Tab-separated table of C-alpha atoms in Angstrom:
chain	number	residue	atom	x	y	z
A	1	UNK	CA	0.000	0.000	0.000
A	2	UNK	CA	1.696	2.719	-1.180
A	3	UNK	CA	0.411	5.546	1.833
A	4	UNK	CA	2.154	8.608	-0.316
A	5	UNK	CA	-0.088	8.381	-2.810
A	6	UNK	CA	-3.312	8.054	-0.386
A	7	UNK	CA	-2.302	11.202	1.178
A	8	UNK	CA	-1.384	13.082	-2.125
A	9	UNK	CA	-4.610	12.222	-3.276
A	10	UNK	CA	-6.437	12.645	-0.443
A	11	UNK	CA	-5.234	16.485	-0.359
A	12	UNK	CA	-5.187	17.247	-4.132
A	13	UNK	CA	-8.873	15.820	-4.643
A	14	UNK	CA	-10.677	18.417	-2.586
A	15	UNK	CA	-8.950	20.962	-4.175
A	16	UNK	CA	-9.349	19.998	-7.507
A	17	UNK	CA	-12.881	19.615	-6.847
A	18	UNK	CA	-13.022	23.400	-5.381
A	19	UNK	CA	-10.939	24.544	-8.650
A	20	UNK	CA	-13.774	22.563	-10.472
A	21	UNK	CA	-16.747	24.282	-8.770
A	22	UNK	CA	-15.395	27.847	-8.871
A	23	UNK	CA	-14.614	27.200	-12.278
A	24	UNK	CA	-18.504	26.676	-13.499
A	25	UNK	CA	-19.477	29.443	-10.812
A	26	UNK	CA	-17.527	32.185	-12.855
A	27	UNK	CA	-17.938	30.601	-16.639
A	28	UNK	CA	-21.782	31.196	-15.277
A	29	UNK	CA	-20.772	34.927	-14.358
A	30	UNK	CA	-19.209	35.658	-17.539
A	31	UNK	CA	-21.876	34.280	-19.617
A	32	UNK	CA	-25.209	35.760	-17.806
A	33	UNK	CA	-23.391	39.100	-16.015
A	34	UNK	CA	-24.469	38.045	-12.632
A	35	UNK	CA	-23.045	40.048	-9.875
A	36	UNK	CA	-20.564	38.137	-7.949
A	37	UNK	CA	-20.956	41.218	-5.147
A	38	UNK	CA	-17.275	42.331	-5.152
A	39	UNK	CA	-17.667	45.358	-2.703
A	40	UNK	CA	-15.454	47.983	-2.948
A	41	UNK	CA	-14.512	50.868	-0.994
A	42	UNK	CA	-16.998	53.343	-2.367
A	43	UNK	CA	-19.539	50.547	-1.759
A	44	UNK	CA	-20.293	50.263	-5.767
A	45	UNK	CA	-19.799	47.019	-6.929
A	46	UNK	CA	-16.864	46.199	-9.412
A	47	UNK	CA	-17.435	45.380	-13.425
A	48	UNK	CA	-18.823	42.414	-12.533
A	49	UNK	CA	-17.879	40.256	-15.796
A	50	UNK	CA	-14.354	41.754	-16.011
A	51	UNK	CA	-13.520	40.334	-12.394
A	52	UNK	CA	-15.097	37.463	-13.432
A	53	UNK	CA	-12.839	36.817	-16.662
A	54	UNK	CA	-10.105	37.174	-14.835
A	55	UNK	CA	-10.767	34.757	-11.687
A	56	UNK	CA	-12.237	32.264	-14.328
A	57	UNK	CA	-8.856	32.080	-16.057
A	58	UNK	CA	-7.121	31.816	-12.189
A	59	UNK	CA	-9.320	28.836	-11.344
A	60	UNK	CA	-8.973	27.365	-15.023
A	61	UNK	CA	-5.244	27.492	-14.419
A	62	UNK	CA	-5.209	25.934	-11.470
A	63	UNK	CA	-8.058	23.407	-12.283
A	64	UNK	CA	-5.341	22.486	-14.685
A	65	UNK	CA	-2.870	22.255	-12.578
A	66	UNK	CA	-4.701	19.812	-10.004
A	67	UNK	CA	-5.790	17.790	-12.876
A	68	UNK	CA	-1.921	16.887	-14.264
A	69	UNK	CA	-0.851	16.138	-10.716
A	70	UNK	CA	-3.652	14.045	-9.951
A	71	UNK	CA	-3.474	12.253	-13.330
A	72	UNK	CA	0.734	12.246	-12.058
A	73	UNK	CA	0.257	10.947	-9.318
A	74	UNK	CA	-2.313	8.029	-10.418
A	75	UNK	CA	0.766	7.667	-13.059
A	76	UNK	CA	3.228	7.277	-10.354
A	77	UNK	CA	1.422	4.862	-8.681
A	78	UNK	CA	1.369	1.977	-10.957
C-alpha cells in the first residue's frame, strides 16, 4: 500500500474539486453578467464580468494544474 499516494490524493482531490466548482461558478458569471458582489470601498460594486474573466482564467489554471498532478500521481502509482 503505497500511503504517499493516499495522502497526495487525499489532499489534491478536494482541491481539484473546489478549482472545479469555482470554475462553473464564474464561466456562469461571464456568460449571464451576474453580480458576484465584489464590494469595494466606495460601496459600488466592481465590473462584474471583467472580475469574473479574470478569476475564471485563475481557477482554469489551477483546475489544470490539479488535474496533471492528480493524473501524475495516479501515473506514479502503478
Amino acid at each position: 500500500m503505497n500511503w504517499k499516494k493516499i495522502l497526495i490524493r487525499e489532499w489534491y482531490q478536494p482541491q481539484f474539486n473546489k478549482a472545479e466548482s469555482m470554475v462553473s461558478y464564474y464561466r456562469n458569471v461571464v456568460a449571464y453578467g451576474e453580480s458576484v458582489g465584489i464590494e469595494t470601498l466606495s460601496g459600488r460594486r466592481k465590473g462584474t464580468v471583467l472580475y469574473a474573466q479574470t478569476a475564471l482564467e485563475y481557477w482554469v489554471e489551477k483546475q489544470e494544474k490539479f488535474r496533471f498532478k492528480l493524473e501524475d500521481n495516479e501515473r506514479r502509482g502503478k
